[in-house]
Every structure is written in structure tokens, then in C-alpha cells.
Amino acid sequence: MIDHRGGSPTKSATAPRSVVALVDATSGVERELVGAWLGDGGIAKEIGTDAPITQLDLDAGAIADRLIGRRDDPLVVPIRVLWLPPERDGVRRMTFADLAMLTNPRKPHWIAQRKLVRKSPDRHVILTGQPALLSELRVNNPEASALHAAGTAEPFARAILRAAVVALERAERSIIGDRYKVPRLVAEEILDSPDFTRRLELIADQIGADPQEVYRRAEKALNELVAAQSRTVSDLFTQAMRPVHASTWKVETEESGLAALRALNRRYPLVFLPSHRSYVDAFVLGDVLARNDFPPNHVIGGANLRFWPLGPIARRTGTVFIRRSFGDDEVYKAVVEEYFAYLVAKRFNLEWYFEGGRTRTGKLRPPRYGLLNYLAAAVRADRVDDVMLVPVSITYERLNELGAIATEQAGGKKKPEGLTWLARYIRSQQHSAGHVYVRFGAPLSARDRLAAHGDPLAPPRVSIPLHHTESAAEPIADADPETTERERKAVQRLAFEIAVGINAVTPITVNSLVTLALLGVDERALTLGEVCALLAPVLGYIEKRNLPSGELDALRDEPNLAVVLEQLSLAKVVTVYRGGLEPVYSIESGAHLEAAFYRNSAVHWFVNRAILELSILAAVDSGAPDQLRTGWDEAFRLRDLLKFEFFFPDRAEFTTQITAEMLLVDPEWNGRSRKDTLGTDILGKLTASGFMMAHRVLRSFFDAQLVVAERLAARDPGAAIDRKEFLDECVSVGRQMLLQQRLHSPESVSTELFGSALKLADNRGLLRPVSSTSAKDRTELIARRTEFADRLRGIGARIAQAAALDPSNIPGLGTR
């Protein structure tokens, strides 16, 4: 980019015979500054030409009247005055002090401009955008130029205006930094696109509507949708929101990963796809990126947060509010698809939370595919060379909003967002909550990954409207069925890779490990020594696997561990009894769901170990001649039962992972003969490892599945199942089973876990009612539902067996 503060001049191959200066000025002061700069030979210094200069306003009418009809080939140079805020602590950024003075240092009024020119000449810069010959602008805008040749000048004039604005914006960023990259004239450019206009005409024909009415609807939808970013609002909003999380958490991130992403961002747009655990996720991530001079992300959000004043402010900081469901509104679908493609084509960075909402359990939720479908469509249509997808893990040591999440889990209603909710939420964040870890996974090339998954990656023969809904797999209409299925599966596999990328960089925090320990001791309270002894072998296991972690050294000695437990006590997750010989710790009554949330943020690191334990127990108990085969069969069955809870690799990679877990238990396992591979001594090796994971990691998920299975078995096989009614029934019956001690812990009574179990049952063909009156069909469905429940009872018994083998259940563990 060219500016008069050291930019390298760009010279044409042949010197231009004339120059047209397109001046973007808002006041007489700015015109005087530009005029003085031109008179002082500014253009000659920048471009290296003494050609005569014509000065025009940067206005479509002036361009149409005085530029595009010229017969010579002038060099067009956009020029603007850039006003800068005063430098404070090495940063030029607007503050609330400026707001209190009723002035905007980025857009001072003419009286303030006059004063700044006299007293603070360093506060303004004359910018020149990248120049272009008029003939080059014609080549770059062939359709608009053709309309001009046919007698219509306005489209070409608007195209030149947009090109000038973009060039000036790029020149500005060379001075103020990439974090202030904001789009201009977006709605106008989209509506001027001949391809989009033709699509609207096609829609009008399809729905039998007047083309002008469809165009007006599209214009209204775009004005509602397009994020009207403001640098001023971004500065102020960052200052206002930073204390909300800065006083609550100490944010930790990896600078090396950010440097690599910055280099990648010079070539490709980035799409940040974070885990979603809190309402402040976007503020935390946005602050990290702003501090490292990334341009602001366009954050795709739900319309539920578009309330005053948050909605209007968020929209001016880059948030795009999209309706949850489009229904049959083909115009809105076309607008969203075009806007999405426009953003990636112009290399604006995006951000959305692909789980579709905050996790209620602490672990990743199944992904939503709607926006990934839009991304894939833009890549297939060659609207962009490539897009780099960045998995992001945002992990909190403690969250002050867990009480509301637990209430929703137990069947309570979510409170609607609004001004009162916002005030209450900000007030709840005024307590220290330890660390928040922001980790960036390995970027994924959308083009490479879609091609690797069998996506044809060719422009579609027809425009394909993609639906953004709350369903797990959105349909793609008007395409060849076989191609559509490949595209759908390619997007699903891409989503799987993103989830795996997030999990791969999610650290194990001190609170996730402490709650993992305390939730697995059958409601017993433990002394400090017992907790320390219980955690020691798990810490050794984490170290052997070299897993990402937080401040886990704090758990290795009793004084630091006591601090962690006291902090969890202040958060009302752990209760402490001090009336005896020494303090003892246990999960607070009624706080099991909150404790499980912390545990589940890292639970994926221990799932394979838990599956291995249950598989070994199944093999040893079976008495089968080939225990090895029995163990592997059980491992694959467990993997299948848990596929709606965790992200498992294919069978070959899963086999490799389980083998690695086995080698940690028995390093000599590969050298054993097939007959003694799973001898009874393997149980001794499991116990000798110092811990068991099955009851800590998997029990709540299988208990929730059992509730669903039993309620299905009790249902009339001919009756249709209403999802909401069925989940409410599961909550009520689950509470009863908990009181009867048929369930191990309150964390099993969870609408989120019941919902996943219901998906599993549907996947097994257990939900669809029998439509015929055939007694055989009815009996067969009842039998399959009953077998499902029996299978889960068997797993529950085996989990209890694993818990009995856990050293933490040995009396006197860790006593001094």
C-alpha cells in the first residue's frame, strides 16, 4: 500500500499523461490539506510523474460525470486524510475520556481539525491508495464497463468508488494495524453483482413474485444482516468488556501459534471455530486476537443476543446475527449465502461456535453443519482460493455461570437474554476464577480436506441454496443425489476433524482433575492426603502421555492442593468439613452437575483408558477360549454406544490408540503369546497402575442411556415419541431412580445426556413406532428395546466392578 510516510512508489510501465485525484474529504479543512499536499508535489513524490492533475470528489455522481467518459487514460489515485487518536502508552486508540469530551479523535469536526493541524500535526496523515489506470479499472469491472458502453454510467461509477474505498482502507491498515480491518459498502457491492441480481430474478420467477419486490426484500435482509463495523465502537467496546473477564481470569495463550496464524492470514482468510463454554468466549478470543494485531473477526451469532444495547453495539464490532431457521424464505437464504461467500472472497476472518450453543456438560457437543455447508459451497464455486479453518479451545478453570447451566440440565428453563440478564451476568463475573486457556489447533485447509473426503469441489451446475437450521444435517436442494450425499459426508467429516483438533489442544486443568477424583469415590469425603494420593498416579499417566495441561504442578503437594480445594469450596462445588481431626473434602450436595462440567472439559483424554478397563473385565469374566477377541469385540461395542458422546477415529486408528493404552498398563503385552495375552494377572496390573477410570469417566453417560432404554422398553411399540415430552419423563423417572440408588450420581439426570442417548436409540432403530398391527413386528421391537436396556445394565455392573478395583476404595488411602 502507498502512503506518504515511506510507502514504496508504484510506477506504471509508461508514464501517465494525466492524473485524476479522487479526494475523500468531509470538510473544508481536509480539502485544504489535500490541496496543499498536491500543490507541494505529493503526487510526484508518490507516483513519480509530473502529469497534470484533475481533482474530483470521491462521489459516484462526480465520477460518472467527469471521469469515466474521458477519452484519455488517466491514472486514478484515491486520496484521504487519516486522523489519528493521541498516543497513549504506545497505542493510538479511542478511550472513554474522548467520549466524555464529546469528540471522536478518528473523525474530529472541522473546528477540532483546524486546532489539530496547528497544535498536533502528527495527528493526521495524507493517504493515497493503490493507483490504477482508467483502462485497468475497465478490465477489472467488465460487466459494469459494458453497461457504460451501452449508455448506463452509474454501475461503473459505483465500481470505481468501491475500488477507491478499498484501496484507501488498505492504506489505512498499513498505519493503524490489521486489527482495524473493516468492510465498507458491502450491501451496495452485493446488490450491484450481476450474478446475484440474476439469482434474485430466478427466485422471483420460482415463487411467482415481482422482481422489484424480491430485490427490495433482499436489500432489507442485507441491511439487517451486514455487520456495520465501527473502529470507534470497537475501541470503546474492547475497553468496556475487557475488565469483565480481565478481573475474573488470567488469560493464557501460546504466542508461537499466533505468529504462524498471522503469517497464514496474509494469504488466506481464517475461520476461527472455538469450543463454546461461556458467553464471554467471544470477548476472550477477540481480546487475544486484537492484542496480537489480527483484523476483527466477523462473529456469526444467533438472533437471541440482538437485544438493546448489546445487539447494536455487537453489530458495530463485527457480529452478524442470523436467524436460527430460515423456513421457506428463499430470498433470505440467498442473501445469507451470498454474504457469507462475499466475506470469505474478500478475505475477512470469520468466527462461529459450530456446536450451535454453549455446552451444558463441559465437553464438546455434536457439531452443526449449516455454516460449514456455506463455506464448502463458496470453495466449490471457486469464490475463494482456500479458507483455513482454525480449531480453538477456550478452557476455564472456573465458570461463574455454571449454576444456570446446571438448572437447565436438570430440566429447568433457560432464562431469556435481555438487559436485566446482561446486568446480572456482568455482576456475576466480578469474582476471580483462575486461568482461562486459549489454545489454537493446527489449521485445516478447507479445499484440501473437502477434496480428501471425496467432495467433487466443482462449481455447481445450478445455484444450490443451503439451509442453516438447527438440525444435525441440513439438506442441499436441487443437486444430483449422489453428489449431494458426497458433499454432505465431506462436510460432516470436516466437522469431525475440527472437533478432534479442538480436543487435541484442550488442556487438563486443576479443577477438571480434582472433580474427576472426587466424583469417583461413592459420595465419600477424602482427607487432603487421600486426594493427593489419588491424584498422584493420574498425574504420572498424564505425564507419560504428554497431554496438554494447565497448572497441574499445584496438585503434587498438599499445601497447593489445599488452595485448589478451597477455591472450589468458595465456588460451592466442593464442601469442606472441619469439625474432626482434619478437614475432609467432598462434592457439595446439589453441585454434581457443576462438578461434572469441570471434569468433562478434559474427560475425552481418559475415555480410551476407561474403555480398555471395561473390555478387559468383559474378557476375563467371559471365560471364553479367545479372551483377546472377546476384549476387542467389547471395545468396539462400547465405542459404538458412545459415538454420540465422543469423537472416535476410524477402527484402525481406534485399535492403535487402545493398543497404546494397553502398553501403558502392561509394557510387555506385545511380547506375550495369544493365549496368555489377557490372563487374570492383567487385573492385578490394572490395580497396580494406581487408578481406575471407567466409573469416573463413563458411568454418568451409561446411566443416562439406561434411563432412556428403560423408558423405551416400557413404551407401547406403536406409539409415536414426542421428544420434549419423553425427555421430561426421563428427568422425572431419573430422579426417582436416583433416590432408589439405581443411578450412581445426580450428574446422570441431565437433559443433555438424555438427548444424546435418544439419538443413539434412534440410530439403532428403536424410536420409530411399528405402523402395522402385526404382533410379530410389535414383539420384535419390544425385544430389541429390552435387549438394549439389558445390555446397559450389564455395562453398569461391570463399571461397578471396575470401581471396586480402584485403589481409592481401599480404606486408609493416603492416611498419614
PDB file of N, CA, C and O in Angstrom, residues 562-591:
ATOM      1  N   ALA A 562      -4.455 -27.899  48.691  1.00  0.00           N
ATOM      2  CA  ALA A 562      -5.437 -27.332  49.624  1.00  0.00           C
ATOM      3  C   ALA A 562      -5.987 -26.015  49.097  1.00  0.00           C
ATOM      4  O   ALA A 562      -7.187 -25.718  49.246  1.00  0.00           O
ATOM      5  N   VAL A 563      -5.142 -25.209  48.448  1.00  0.00           N
ATOM      6  CA  VAL A 563      -5.602 -23.937  47.873  1.00  0.00           C
ATOM      7  C   VAL A 563      -6.624 -24.198  46.767  1.00  0.00           C
ATOM      8  O   VAL A 563      -7.660 -23.529  46.683  1.00  0.00           O
ATOM      9  N   VAL A 564      -6.339 -25.184  45.911  1.00  0.00           N
ATOM     10  CA  VAL A 564      -7.269 -25.516  44.827  1.00  0.00           C
ATOM     11  C   VAL A 564      -8.616 -25.951  45.401  1.00  0.00           C
ATOM     12  O   VAL A 564      -9.687 -25.516  44.940  1.00  0.00           O
ATOM     13  N   LEU A 565      -8.597 -26.800  46.419  1.00  0.00           N
ATOM     14  CA  LEU A 565      -9.843 -27.281  47.025  1.00  0.00           C
ATOM     15  C   LEU A 565     -10.604 -26.142  47.699  1.00  0.00           C
ATOM     16  O   LEU A 565     -11.839 -26.089  47.647  1.00  0.00           O
ATOM     17  N   GLU A 566      -9.879 -25.232  48.352  1.00  0.00           N
ATOM     18  CA  GLU A 566     -10.548 -24.094  48.989  1.00  0.00           C
ATOM     19  C   GLU A 566     -11.221 -23.200  47.954  1.00  0.00           C
ATOM     20  O   GLU A 566     -12.313 -22.673  48.177  1.00  0.00           O
ATOM     21  N   GLN A 567     -10.576 -23.019  46.797  1.00  0.00           N
ATOM     22  CA  GLN A 567     -11.184 -22.200  45.739  1.00  0.00           C
ATOM     23  C   GLN A 567     -12.447 -22.872  45.196  1.00  0.00           C
ATOM     24  O   GLN A 567     -13.447 -22.198  44.916  1.00  0.00           O
ATOM     25  N   LEU A 568     -12.422 -24.183  45.052  1.00  0.00           N
ATOM     26  CA  LEU A 568     -13.629 -24.897  44.628  1.00  0.00           C
ATOM     27  C   LEU A 568     -14.701 -24.828  45.706  1.00  0.00           C
ATOM     28  O   LEU A 568     -15.898 -24.839  45.400  1.00  0.00           O
ATOM     29  N   SER A 569     -14.279 -24.733  46.954  1.00  0.00           N
ATOM     30  CA  SER A 569     -15.248 -24.575  48.042  1.00  0.00           C
ATOM     31  C   SER A 569     -15.909 -23.205  47.973  1.00  0.00           C
ATOM     32  O   SER A 569     -17.134 -23.078  48.151  1.00  0.00           O
ATOM     33  N   LEU A 570     -15.125 -22.162  47.680  1.00  0.00           N
ATOM     34  CA  LEU A 570     -15.702 -20.824  47.533  1.00  0.00           C
ATOM     35  C   LEU A 570     -16.679 -20.772  46.363  1.00  0.00           C
ATOM     36  O   LEU A 570     -17.650 -20.014  46.390  1.00  0.00           O
ATOM     37  N   ALA A 571     -16.415 -21.593  45.324  1.00  0.00           N
ATOM     38  CA  ALA A 571     -17.316 -21.663  44.175  1.00  0.00           C
ATOM     39  C   ALA A 571     -18.510 -22.564  44.431  1.00  0.00           C
ATOM     40  O   ALA A 571     -19.342 -22.755  43.543  1.00  0.00           O
ATOM     41  N   LYS A 572     -18.598 -23.135  45.647  1.00  0.00           N
ATOM     42  CA  LYS A 572     -19.706 -24.005  46.071  1.00  0.00           C
ATOM     43  C   LYS A 572     -19.807 -25.270  45.230  1.00  0.00           C
ATOM     44  O   LYS A 572     -20.893 -25.782  44.961  1.00  0.00           O
ATOM     45  N   VAL A 573     -18.656 -25.769  44.800  1.00  0.00           N
ATOM     46  CA  VAL A 573     -18.597 -27.052  44.100  1.00  0.00           C
ATOM     47  C   VAL A 573     -18.107 -28.131  45.047  1.00  0.00           C
ATOM     48  O   VAL A 573     -18.568 -29.281  44.988  1.00  0.00           O
ATOM     49  N   VAL A 574     -17.191 -27.792  45.945  1.00  0.00           N
ATOM     50  CA  VAL A 574     -16.661 -28.717  46.944  1.00  0.00           C
ATOM     51  C   VAL A 574     -17.074 -28.216  48.319  1.00  0.00           C
ATOM     52  O   VAL A 574     -17.108 -27.008  48.569  1.00  0.00           O
ATOM     53  N   THR A 575     -17.413 -29.144  49.206  1.00  0.00           N
ATOM     54  CA  THR A 575     -17.714 -28.785  50.588  1.00  0.00           C
ATOM     55  C   THR A 575     -16.603 -29.308  51.492  1.00  0.00           C
ATOM     56  O   THR A 575     -16.000 -30.351  51.216  1.00  0.00           O
ATOM     57  N   VAL A 576     -16.315 -28.573  52.539  1.00  0.00           N
ATOM     58  CA  VAL A 576     -15.235 -28.928  53.464  1.00  0.00           C
ATOM     59  C   VAL A 576     -15.825 -29.087  54.866  1.00  0.00           C
ATOM     60  O   VAL A 576     -16.534 -28.195  55.353  1.00  0.00           O
ATOM     61  N   TYR A 577     -15.538 -30.217  55.507  1.00  0.00           N
ATOM     62  CA  TYR A 577     -15.933 -30.421  56.909  1.00  0.00           C
ATOM     63  C   TYR A 577     -14.684 -30.298  57.770  1.00  0.00           C
ATOM     64  O   TYR A 577     -13.689 -30.999  57.564  1.00  0.00           O
ATOM     65  N   ARG A 578     -14.715 -29.365  58.736  1.00  0.00           N
ATOM     66  CA  ARG A 578     -13.532 -29.078  59.551  1.00  0.00           C
ATOM     67  C   ARG A 578     -13.721 -29.451  61.017  1.00  0.00           C
ATOM     68  O   ARG A 578     -12.885 -29.109  61.856  1.00  0.00           O
ATOM     69  N   GLY A 579     -14.784 -30.145  61.337  1.00  0.00           N
ATOM     70  CA  GLY A 579     -15.073 -30.405  62.749  1.00  0.00           C
ATOM     71  C   GLY A 579     -14.368 -31.598  63.335  1.00  0.00           C
ATOM     72  O   GLY A 579     -14.473 -31.843  64.544  1.00  0.00           O
ATOM     73  N   GLY A 580     -13.637 -32.361  62.540  1.00  0.00           N
ATOM     74  CA  GLY A 580     -12.976 -33.560  63.057  1.00  0.00           C
ATOM     75  C   GLY A 580     -11.494 -33.340  63.296  1.00  0.00           C
ATOM     76  O   GLY A 580     -11.044 -32.238  63.623  1.00  0.00           O
ATOM     77  N   LEU A 581     -10.731 -34.418  63.094  1.00  0.00           N
ATOM     78  CA  LEU A 581      -9.295 -34.353  63.319  1.00  0.00           C
ATOM     79  C   LEU A 581      -8.584 -33.533  62.251  1.00  0.00           C
ATOM     80  O   LEU A 581      -7.563 -32.895  62.521  1.00  0.00           O
ATOM     81  N   GLU A 582      -9.099 -33.566  61.045  1.00  0.00           N
ATOM     82  CA  GLU A 582      -8.535 -32.799  59.941  1.00  0.00           C
ATOM     83  C   GLU A 582      -9.632 -32.547  58.922  1.00  0.00           C
ATOM     84  O   GLU A 582     -10.638 -33.265  58.894  1.00  0.00           O
ATOM     85  N   PRO A 583      -9.479 -31.544  58.062  1.00  0.00           N
ATOM     86  CA  PRO A 583     -10.526 -31.272  57.064  1.00  0.00           C
ATOM     87  C   PRO A 583     -10.699 -32.440  56.095  1.00  0.00           C
ATOM     88  O   PRO A 583      -9.736 -33.125  55.740  1.00  0.00           O
ATOM     89  N   VAL A 584     -11.945 -32.670  55.700  1.00  0.00           N
ATOM     90  CA  VAL A 584     -12.246 -33.661  54.660  1.00  0.00           C
ATOM     91  C   VAL A 584     -13.079 -32.978  53.583  1.00  0.00           C
ATOM     92  O   VAL A 584     -13.874 -32.080  53.855  1.00  0.00           O
ATOM     93  N   TYR A 585     -12.912 -33.443  52.339  1.00  0.00           N
ATOM     94  CA  TYR A 585     -13.475 -32.770  51.170  1.00  0.00           C
ATOM     95  C   TYR A 585     -14.366 -33.725  50.387  1.00  0.00           C
ATOM     96  O   TYR A 585     -14.060 -34.914  50.225  1.00  0.00           O
ATOM     97  N   SER A 586     -15.465 -33.189  49.882  1.00  0.00           N
ATOM     98  CA  SER A 586     -16.360 -33.964  49.012  1.00  0.00           C
ATOM     99  C   SER A 586     -17.106 -32.995  48.104  1.00  0.00           C
ATOM    100  O   SER A 586     -17.037 -31.775  48.280  1.00  0.00           O
ATOM    101  N   ILE A 587     -17.824 -33.547  47.132  1.00  0.00           N
ATOM    102  CA  ILE A 587     -18.623 -32.703  46.248  1.00  0.00           C
ATOM    103  C   ILE A 587     -19.794 -32.129  47.026  1.00  0.00           C
ATOM    104  O   ILE A 587     -20.479 -32.836  47.767  1.00  0.00           O
ATOM    105  N   GLU A 588     -20.008 -30.835  46.863  1.00  0.00           N
ATOM    106  CA  GLU A 588     -21.129 -30.146  47.532  1.00  0.00           C
ATOM    107  C   GLU A 588     -22.445 -30.792  47.135  1.00  0.00           C
ATOM    108  O   GLU A 588     -22.669 -31.141  45.976  1.00  0.00           O
ATOM    109  N   SER A 589     -23.332 -30.964  48.106  1.00  0.00           N
ATOM    110  CA  SER A 589     -24.655 -31.508  47.817  1.00  0.00           C
ATOM    111  C   SER A 589     -25.373 -30.613  46.808  1.00  0.00           C
ATOM    112  O   SER A 589     -25.445 -29.397  46.976  1.00  0.00           O
ATOM    113  N   GLY A 590     -25.888 -31.216  45.735  1.00  0.00           N
ATOM    114  CA  GLY A 590     -26.590 -30.458  44.700  1.00  0.00           C
ATOM    115  C   GLY A 590     -25.669 -29.838  43.665  1.00  0.00           C
ATOM    116  O   GLY A 590     -26.140 -29.152  42.757  1.00  0.00           O
ATOM    117  N   ALA A 591     -24.343 -30.066  43.778  1.00  0.00           N
ATOM    118  CA  ALA A 591     -23.399 -29.448  42.837  1.00  0.00           C
ATOM    119  C   ALA A 591     -22.741 -30.477  41.925  1.00  0.00           C
ATOM    120  O   ALA A 591     -21.707 -30.196  41.327  1.00  0.00           O
TER     121      ALA A 591
END
